[in-house]
mmCIF file of N, CA and C in Angstrom:
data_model
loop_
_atom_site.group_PDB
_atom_site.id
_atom_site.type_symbol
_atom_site.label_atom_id
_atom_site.label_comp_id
_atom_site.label_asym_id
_atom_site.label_seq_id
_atom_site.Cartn_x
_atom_site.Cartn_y
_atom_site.Cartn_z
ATOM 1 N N UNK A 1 49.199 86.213 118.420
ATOM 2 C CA UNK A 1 48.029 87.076 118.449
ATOM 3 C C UNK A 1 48.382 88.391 117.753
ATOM 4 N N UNK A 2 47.818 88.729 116.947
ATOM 5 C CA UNK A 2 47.602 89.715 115.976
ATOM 6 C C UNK A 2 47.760 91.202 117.094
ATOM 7 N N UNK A 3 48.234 92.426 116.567
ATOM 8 C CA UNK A 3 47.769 93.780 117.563
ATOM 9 C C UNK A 3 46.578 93.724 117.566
ATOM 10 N N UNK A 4 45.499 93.748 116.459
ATOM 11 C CA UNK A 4 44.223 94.491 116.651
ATOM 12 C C UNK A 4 43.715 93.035 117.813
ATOM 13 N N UNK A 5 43.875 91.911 117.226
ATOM 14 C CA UNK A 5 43.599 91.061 118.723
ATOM 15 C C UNK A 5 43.566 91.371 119.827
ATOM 16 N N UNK A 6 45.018 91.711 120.081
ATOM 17 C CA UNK A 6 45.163 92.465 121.503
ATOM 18 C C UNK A 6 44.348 93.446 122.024
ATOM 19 N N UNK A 7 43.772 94.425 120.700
ATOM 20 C CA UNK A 7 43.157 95.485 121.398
ATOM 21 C C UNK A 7 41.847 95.113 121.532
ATOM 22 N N UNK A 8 41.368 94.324 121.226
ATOM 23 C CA UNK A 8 40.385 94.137 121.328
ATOM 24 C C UNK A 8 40.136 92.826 122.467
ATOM 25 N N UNK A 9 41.148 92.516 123.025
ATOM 26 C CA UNK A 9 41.535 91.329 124.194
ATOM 27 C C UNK A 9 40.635 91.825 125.429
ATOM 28 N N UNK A 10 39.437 91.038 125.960
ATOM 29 C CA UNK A 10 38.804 91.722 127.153
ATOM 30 C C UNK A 10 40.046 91.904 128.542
ATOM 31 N N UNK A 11 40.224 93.081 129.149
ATOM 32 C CA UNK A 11 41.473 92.940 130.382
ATOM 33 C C UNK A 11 40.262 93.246 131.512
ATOM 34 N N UNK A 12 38.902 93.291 131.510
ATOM 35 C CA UNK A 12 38.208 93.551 132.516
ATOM 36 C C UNK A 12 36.948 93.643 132.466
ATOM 37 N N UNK A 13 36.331 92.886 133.667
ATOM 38 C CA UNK A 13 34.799 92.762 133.072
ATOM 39 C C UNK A 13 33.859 93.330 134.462
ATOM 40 N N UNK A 14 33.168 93.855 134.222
ATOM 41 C CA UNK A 14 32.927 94.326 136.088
ATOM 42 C C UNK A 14 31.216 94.269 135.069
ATOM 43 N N UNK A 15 30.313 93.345 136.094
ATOM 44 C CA UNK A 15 28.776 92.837 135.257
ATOM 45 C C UNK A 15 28.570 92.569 134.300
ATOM 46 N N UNK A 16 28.319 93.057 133.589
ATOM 47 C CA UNK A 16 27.917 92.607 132.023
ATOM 48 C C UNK A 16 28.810 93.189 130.829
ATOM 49 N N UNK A 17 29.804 94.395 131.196
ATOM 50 C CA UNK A 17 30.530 95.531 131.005
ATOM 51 C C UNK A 17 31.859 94.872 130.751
ATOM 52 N N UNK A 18 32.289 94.956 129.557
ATOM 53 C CA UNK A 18 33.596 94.409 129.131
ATOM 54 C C UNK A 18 34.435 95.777 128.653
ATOM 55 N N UNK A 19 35.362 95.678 129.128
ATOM 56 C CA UNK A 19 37.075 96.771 128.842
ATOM 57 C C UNK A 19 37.745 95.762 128.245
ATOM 58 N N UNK A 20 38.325 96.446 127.019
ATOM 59 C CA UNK A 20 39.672 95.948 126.342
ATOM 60 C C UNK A 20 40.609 96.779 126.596
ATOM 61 N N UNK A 21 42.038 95.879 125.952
ATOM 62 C CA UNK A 21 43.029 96.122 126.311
ATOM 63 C C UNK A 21 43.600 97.760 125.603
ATOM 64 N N UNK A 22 42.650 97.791 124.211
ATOM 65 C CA UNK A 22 42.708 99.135 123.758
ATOM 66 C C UNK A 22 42.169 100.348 124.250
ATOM 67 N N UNK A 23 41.249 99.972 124.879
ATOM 68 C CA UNK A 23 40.618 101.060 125.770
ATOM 69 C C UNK A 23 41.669 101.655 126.878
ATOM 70 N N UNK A 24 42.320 100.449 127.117
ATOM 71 C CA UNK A 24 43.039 101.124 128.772
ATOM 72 C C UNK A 24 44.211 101.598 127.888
ATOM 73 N N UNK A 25 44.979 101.287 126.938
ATOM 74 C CA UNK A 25 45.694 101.911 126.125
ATOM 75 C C UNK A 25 45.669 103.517 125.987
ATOM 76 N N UNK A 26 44.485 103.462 125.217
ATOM 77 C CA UNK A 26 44.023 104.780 124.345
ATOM 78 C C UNK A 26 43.787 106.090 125.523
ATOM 79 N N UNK A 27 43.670 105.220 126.634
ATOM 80 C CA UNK A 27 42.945 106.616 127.776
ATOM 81 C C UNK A 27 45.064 106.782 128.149
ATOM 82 N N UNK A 28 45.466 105.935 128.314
ATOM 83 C CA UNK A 28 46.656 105.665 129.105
ATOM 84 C C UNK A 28 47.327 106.707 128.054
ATOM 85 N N UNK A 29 48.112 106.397 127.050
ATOM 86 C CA UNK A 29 48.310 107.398 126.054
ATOM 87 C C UNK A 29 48.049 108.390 126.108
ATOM 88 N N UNK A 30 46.829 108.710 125.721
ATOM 89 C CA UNK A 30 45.931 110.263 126.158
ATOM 90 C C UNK A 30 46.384 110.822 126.819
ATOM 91 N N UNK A 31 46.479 110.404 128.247
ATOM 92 C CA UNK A 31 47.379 110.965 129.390
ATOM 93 C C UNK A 31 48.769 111.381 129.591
ATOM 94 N N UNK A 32 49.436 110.577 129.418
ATOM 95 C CA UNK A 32 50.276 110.326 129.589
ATOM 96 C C UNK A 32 51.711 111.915 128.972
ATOM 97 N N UNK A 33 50.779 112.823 128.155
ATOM 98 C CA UNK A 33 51.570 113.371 127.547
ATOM 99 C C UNK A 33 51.029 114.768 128.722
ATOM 100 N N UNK A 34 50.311 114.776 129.550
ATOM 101 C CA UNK A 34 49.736 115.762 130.538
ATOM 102 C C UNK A 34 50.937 116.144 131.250
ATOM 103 N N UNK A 35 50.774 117.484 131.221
ATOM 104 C CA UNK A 35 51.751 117.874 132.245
ATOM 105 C C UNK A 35 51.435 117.190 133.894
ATOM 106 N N UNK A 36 53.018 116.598 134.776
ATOM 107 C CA UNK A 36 52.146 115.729 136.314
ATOM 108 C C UNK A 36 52.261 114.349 135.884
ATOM 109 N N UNK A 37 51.616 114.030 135.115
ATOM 110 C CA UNK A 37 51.622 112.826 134.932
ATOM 111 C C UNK A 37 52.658 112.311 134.730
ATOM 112 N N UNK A 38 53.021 111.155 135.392
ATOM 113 C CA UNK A 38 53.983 110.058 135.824
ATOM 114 C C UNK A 38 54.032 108.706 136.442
ATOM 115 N N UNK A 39 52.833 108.701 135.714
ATOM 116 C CA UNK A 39 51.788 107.242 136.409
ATOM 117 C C UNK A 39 52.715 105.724 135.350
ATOM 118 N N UNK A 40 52.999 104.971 136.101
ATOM 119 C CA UNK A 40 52.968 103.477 135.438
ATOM 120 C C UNK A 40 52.433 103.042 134.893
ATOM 121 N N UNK A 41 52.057 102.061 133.504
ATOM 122 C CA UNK A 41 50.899 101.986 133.407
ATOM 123 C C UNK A 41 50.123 100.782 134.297
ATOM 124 N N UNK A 42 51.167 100.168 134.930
ATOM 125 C CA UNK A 42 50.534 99.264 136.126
ATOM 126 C C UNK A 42 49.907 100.082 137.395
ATOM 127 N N UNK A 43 50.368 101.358 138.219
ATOM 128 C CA UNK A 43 49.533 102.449 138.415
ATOM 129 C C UNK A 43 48.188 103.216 137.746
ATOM 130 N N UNK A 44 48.375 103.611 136.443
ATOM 131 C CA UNK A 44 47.717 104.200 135.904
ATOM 132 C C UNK A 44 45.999 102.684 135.649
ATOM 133 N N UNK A 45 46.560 101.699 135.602
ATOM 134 C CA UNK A 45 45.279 100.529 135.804
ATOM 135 C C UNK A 45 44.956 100.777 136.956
ATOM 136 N N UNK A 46 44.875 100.790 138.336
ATOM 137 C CA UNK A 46 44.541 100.923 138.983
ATOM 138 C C UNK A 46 43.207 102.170 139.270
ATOM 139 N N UNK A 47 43.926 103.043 138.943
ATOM 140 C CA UNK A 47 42.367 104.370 138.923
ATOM 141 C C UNK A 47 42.076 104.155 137.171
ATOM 142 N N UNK A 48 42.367 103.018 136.763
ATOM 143 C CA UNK A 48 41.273 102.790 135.514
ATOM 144 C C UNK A 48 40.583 102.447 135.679
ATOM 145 N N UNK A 49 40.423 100.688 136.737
ATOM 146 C CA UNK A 49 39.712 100.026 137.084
ATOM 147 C C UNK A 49 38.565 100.904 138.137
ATOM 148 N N UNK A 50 39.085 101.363 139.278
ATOM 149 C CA UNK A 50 38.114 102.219 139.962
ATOM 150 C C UNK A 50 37.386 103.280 139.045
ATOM 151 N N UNK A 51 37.952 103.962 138.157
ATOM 152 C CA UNK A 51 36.862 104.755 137.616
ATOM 153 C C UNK A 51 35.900 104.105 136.870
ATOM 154 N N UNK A 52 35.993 102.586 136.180
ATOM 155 C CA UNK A 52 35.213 102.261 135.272
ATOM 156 C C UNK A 52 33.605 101.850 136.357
ATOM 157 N N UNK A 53 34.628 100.813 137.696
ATOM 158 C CA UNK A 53 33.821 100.767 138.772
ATOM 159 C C UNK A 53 32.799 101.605 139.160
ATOM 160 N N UNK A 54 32.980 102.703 139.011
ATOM 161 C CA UNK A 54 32.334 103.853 139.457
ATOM 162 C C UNK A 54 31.082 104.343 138.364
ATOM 163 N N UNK A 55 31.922 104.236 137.369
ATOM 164 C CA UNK A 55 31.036 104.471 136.218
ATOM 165 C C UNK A 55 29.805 103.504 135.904
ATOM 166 N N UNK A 56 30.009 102.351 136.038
ATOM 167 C CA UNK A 56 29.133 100.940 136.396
ATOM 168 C C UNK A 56 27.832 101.158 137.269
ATOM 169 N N UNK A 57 28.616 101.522 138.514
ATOM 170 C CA UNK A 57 27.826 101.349 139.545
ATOM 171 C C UNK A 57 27.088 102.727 138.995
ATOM 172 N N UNK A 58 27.617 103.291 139.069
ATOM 173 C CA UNK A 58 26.435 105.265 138.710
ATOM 174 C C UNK A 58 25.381 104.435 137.572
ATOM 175 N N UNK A 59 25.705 103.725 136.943
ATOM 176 C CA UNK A 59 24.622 103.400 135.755
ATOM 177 C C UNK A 59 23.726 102.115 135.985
ATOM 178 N N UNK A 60 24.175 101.567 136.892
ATOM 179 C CA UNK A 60 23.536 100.342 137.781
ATOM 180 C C UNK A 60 21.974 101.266 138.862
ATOM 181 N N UNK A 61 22.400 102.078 138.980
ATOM 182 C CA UNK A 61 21.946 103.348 139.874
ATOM 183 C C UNK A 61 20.652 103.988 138.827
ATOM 184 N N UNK A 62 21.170 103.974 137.501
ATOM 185 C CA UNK A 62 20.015 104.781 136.770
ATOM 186 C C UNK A 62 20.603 106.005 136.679
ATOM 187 N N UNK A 63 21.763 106.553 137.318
ATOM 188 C CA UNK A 63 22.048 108.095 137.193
ATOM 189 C C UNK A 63 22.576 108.444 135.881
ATOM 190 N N UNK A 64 22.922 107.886 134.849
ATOM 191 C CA UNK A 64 23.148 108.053 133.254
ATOM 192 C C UNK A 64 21.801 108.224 132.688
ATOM 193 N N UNK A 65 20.593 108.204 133.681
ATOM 194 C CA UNK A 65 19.451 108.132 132.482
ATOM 195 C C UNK A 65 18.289 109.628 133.350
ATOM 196 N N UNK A 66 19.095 110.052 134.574
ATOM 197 C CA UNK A 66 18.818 110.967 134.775
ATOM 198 C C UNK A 66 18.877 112.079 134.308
ATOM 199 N N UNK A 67 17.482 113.033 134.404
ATOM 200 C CA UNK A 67 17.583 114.501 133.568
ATOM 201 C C UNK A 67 18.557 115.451 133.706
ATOM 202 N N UNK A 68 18.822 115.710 134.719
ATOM 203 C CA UNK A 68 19.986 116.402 135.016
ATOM 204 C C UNK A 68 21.404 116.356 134.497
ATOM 205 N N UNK A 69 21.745 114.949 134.607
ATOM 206 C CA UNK A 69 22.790 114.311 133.927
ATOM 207 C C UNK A 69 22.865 114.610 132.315
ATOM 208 N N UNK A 70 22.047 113.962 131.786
ATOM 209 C CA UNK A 70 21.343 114.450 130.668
ATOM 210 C C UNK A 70 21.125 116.089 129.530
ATOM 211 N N UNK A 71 21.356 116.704 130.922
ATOM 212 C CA UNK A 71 20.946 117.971 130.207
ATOM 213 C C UNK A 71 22.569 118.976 130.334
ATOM 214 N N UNK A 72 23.606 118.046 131.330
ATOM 215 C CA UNK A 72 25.225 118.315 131.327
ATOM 216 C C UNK A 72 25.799 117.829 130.563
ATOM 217 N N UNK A 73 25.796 116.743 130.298
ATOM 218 C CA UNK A 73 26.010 115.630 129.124
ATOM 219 C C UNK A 73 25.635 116.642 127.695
ATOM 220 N N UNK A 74 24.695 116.471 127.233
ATOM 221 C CA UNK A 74 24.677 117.070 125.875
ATOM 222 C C UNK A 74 24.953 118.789 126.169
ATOM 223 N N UNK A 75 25.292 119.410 127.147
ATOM 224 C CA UNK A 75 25.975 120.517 127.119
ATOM 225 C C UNK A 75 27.360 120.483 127.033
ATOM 226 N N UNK A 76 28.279 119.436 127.327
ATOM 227 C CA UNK A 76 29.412 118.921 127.413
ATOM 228 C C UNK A 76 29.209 118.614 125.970
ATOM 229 N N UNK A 77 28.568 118.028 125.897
ATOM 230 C CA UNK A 77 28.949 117.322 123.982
ATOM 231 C C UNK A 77 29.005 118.738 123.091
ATOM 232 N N UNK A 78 28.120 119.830 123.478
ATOM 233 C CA UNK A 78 27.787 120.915 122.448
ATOM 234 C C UNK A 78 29.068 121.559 122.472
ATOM 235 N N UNK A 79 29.496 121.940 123.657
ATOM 236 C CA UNK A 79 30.648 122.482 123.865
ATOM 237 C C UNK A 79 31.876 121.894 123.263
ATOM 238 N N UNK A 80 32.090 120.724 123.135
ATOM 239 C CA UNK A 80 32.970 120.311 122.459
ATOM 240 C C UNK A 80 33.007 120.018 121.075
ATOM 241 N N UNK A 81 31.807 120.156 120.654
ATOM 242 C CA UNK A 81 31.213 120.095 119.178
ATOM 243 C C UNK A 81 31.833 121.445 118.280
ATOM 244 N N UNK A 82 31.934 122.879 119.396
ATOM 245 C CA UNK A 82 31.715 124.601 119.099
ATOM 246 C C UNK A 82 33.453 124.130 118.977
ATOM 247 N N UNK A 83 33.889 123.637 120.103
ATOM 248 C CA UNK A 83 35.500 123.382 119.363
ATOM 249 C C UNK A 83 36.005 122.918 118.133
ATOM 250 N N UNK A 84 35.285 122.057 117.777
ATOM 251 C CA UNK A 84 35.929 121.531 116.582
ATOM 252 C C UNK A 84 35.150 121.768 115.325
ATOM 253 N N UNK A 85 34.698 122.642 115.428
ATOM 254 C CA UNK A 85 33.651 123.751 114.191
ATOM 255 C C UNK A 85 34.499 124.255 113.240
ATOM 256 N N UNK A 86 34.111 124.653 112.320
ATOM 257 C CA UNK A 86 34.808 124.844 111.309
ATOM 258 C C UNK A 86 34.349 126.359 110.803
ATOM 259 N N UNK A 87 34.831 127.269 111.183
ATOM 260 C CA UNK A 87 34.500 128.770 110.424
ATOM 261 C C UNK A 87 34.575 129.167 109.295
ATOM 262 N N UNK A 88 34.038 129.033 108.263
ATOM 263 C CA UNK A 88 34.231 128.295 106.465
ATOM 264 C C UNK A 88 34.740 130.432 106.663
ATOM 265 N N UNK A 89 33.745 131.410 107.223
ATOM 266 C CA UNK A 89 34.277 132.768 106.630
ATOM 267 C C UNK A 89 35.773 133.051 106.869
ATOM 268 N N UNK A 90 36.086 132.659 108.161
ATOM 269 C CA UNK A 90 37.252 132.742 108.233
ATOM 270 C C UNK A 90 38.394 131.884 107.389
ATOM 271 N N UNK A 91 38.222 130.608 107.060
ATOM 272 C CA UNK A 91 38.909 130.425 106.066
ATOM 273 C C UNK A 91 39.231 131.016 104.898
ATOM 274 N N UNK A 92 38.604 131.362 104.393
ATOM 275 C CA UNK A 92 37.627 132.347 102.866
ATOM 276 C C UNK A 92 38.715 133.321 103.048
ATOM 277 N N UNK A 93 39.092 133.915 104.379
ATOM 278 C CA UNK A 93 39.109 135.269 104.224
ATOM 279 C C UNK A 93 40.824 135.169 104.272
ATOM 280 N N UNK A 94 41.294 133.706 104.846
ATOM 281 C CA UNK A 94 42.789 133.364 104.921
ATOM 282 C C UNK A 94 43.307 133.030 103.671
ATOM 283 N N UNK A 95 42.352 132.487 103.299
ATOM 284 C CA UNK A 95 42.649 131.916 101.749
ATOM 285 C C UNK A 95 43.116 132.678 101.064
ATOM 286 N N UNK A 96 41.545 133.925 100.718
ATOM 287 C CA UNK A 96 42.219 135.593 99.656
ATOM 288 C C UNK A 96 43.058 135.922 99.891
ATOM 289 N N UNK A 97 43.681 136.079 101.277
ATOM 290 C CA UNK A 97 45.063 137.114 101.745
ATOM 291 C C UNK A 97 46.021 136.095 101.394
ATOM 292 N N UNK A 98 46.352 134.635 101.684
ATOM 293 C CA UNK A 98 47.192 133.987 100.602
ATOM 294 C C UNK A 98 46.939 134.055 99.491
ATOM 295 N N UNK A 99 46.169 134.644 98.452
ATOM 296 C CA UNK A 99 46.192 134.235 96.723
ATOM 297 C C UNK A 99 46.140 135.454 96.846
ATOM 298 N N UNK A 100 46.257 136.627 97.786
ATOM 299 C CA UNK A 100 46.440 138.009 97.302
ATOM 300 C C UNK A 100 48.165 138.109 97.559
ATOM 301 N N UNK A 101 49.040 137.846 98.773
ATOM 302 C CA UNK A 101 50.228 137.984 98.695
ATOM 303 C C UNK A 101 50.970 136.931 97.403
ATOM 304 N N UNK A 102 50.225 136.095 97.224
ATOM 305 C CA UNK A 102 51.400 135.189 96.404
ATOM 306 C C UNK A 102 50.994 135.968 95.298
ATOM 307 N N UNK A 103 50.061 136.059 94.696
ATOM 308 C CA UNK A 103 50.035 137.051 93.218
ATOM 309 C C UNK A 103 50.855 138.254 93.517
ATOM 310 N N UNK A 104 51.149 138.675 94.459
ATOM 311 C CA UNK A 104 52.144 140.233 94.986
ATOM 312 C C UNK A 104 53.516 139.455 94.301
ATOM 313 N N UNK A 105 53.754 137.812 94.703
ATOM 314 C CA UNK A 105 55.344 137.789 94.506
ATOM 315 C C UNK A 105 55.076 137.074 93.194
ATOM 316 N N UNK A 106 54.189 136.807 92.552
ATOM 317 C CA UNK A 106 54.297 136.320 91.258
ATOM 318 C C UNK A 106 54.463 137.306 90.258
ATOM 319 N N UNK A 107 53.600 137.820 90.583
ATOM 320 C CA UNK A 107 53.511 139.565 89.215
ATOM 321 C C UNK A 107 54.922 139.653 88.748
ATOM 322 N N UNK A 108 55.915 140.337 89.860
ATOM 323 C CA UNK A 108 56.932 140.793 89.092
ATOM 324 C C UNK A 108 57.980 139.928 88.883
ATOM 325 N N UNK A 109 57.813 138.893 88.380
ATOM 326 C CA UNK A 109 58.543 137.380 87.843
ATOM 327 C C UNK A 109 57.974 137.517 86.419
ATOM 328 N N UNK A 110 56.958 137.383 86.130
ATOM 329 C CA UNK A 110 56.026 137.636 84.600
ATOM 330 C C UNK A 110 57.130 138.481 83.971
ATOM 331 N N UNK A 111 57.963 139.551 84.400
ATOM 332 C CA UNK A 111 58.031 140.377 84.153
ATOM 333 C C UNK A 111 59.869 139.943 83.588
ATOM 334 N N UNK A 112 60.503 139.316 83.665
ATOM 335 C CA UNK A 112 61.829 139.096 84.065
ATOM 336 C C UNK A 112 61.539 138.089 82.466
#
């Protein structure tokens, strides 16, 4: 069996809801570099499985399609969106001050 096989190997199915083996990977990883953390990853399955459980049942429930939810959710997404933004002025302005010092140490080389 191929890796990408593997990752894509169902390790859990709770209703209609399939987990692969890359999923429990990728979160496991993720973690794993947290300060505390010292989980197995035969531990660390364990509150995988219960959280997915949980997550299931909340959406079995309808509470993923609630307003409230809804209106934390895409505040959570915005917020993490403002992180990984890109400040084009501030670049601009890092940029000049590099092509202004390196022309400082180029000039008097011209000169030699």
């Amino acid at each position: 069996m191929t890796l990408s096989a593997q990752e894509n190997q169902t390790i859990l199915t709770i209703g209609d809801q399939a987990f692969s083996s890359g999923e429990f990977w990728h979160v496991y990883n993720k973690n794993k570099h947290l300060p505390g953390f010292n989980e197995s990853p035969e531990d660390f399955a364990e509150r995988f499985i219960n959280y997915k459980l949980k997550v299931v049942e909340a959406m079995d429930q309808g509470l993923d399609t609630m307003e409230s939810f809804i209106n934390e959710y895409e505040k959570y997404a915005n917020d993490l969106k403002k992180a990984f933004m890109v400040d084009s002025s501030a670049i601009e302005l890092v940029a000049r001050q590099a092509i202004t010092i390196c022309s400082m140490w180029l000039r008097p080389a011209m000169f030699w």
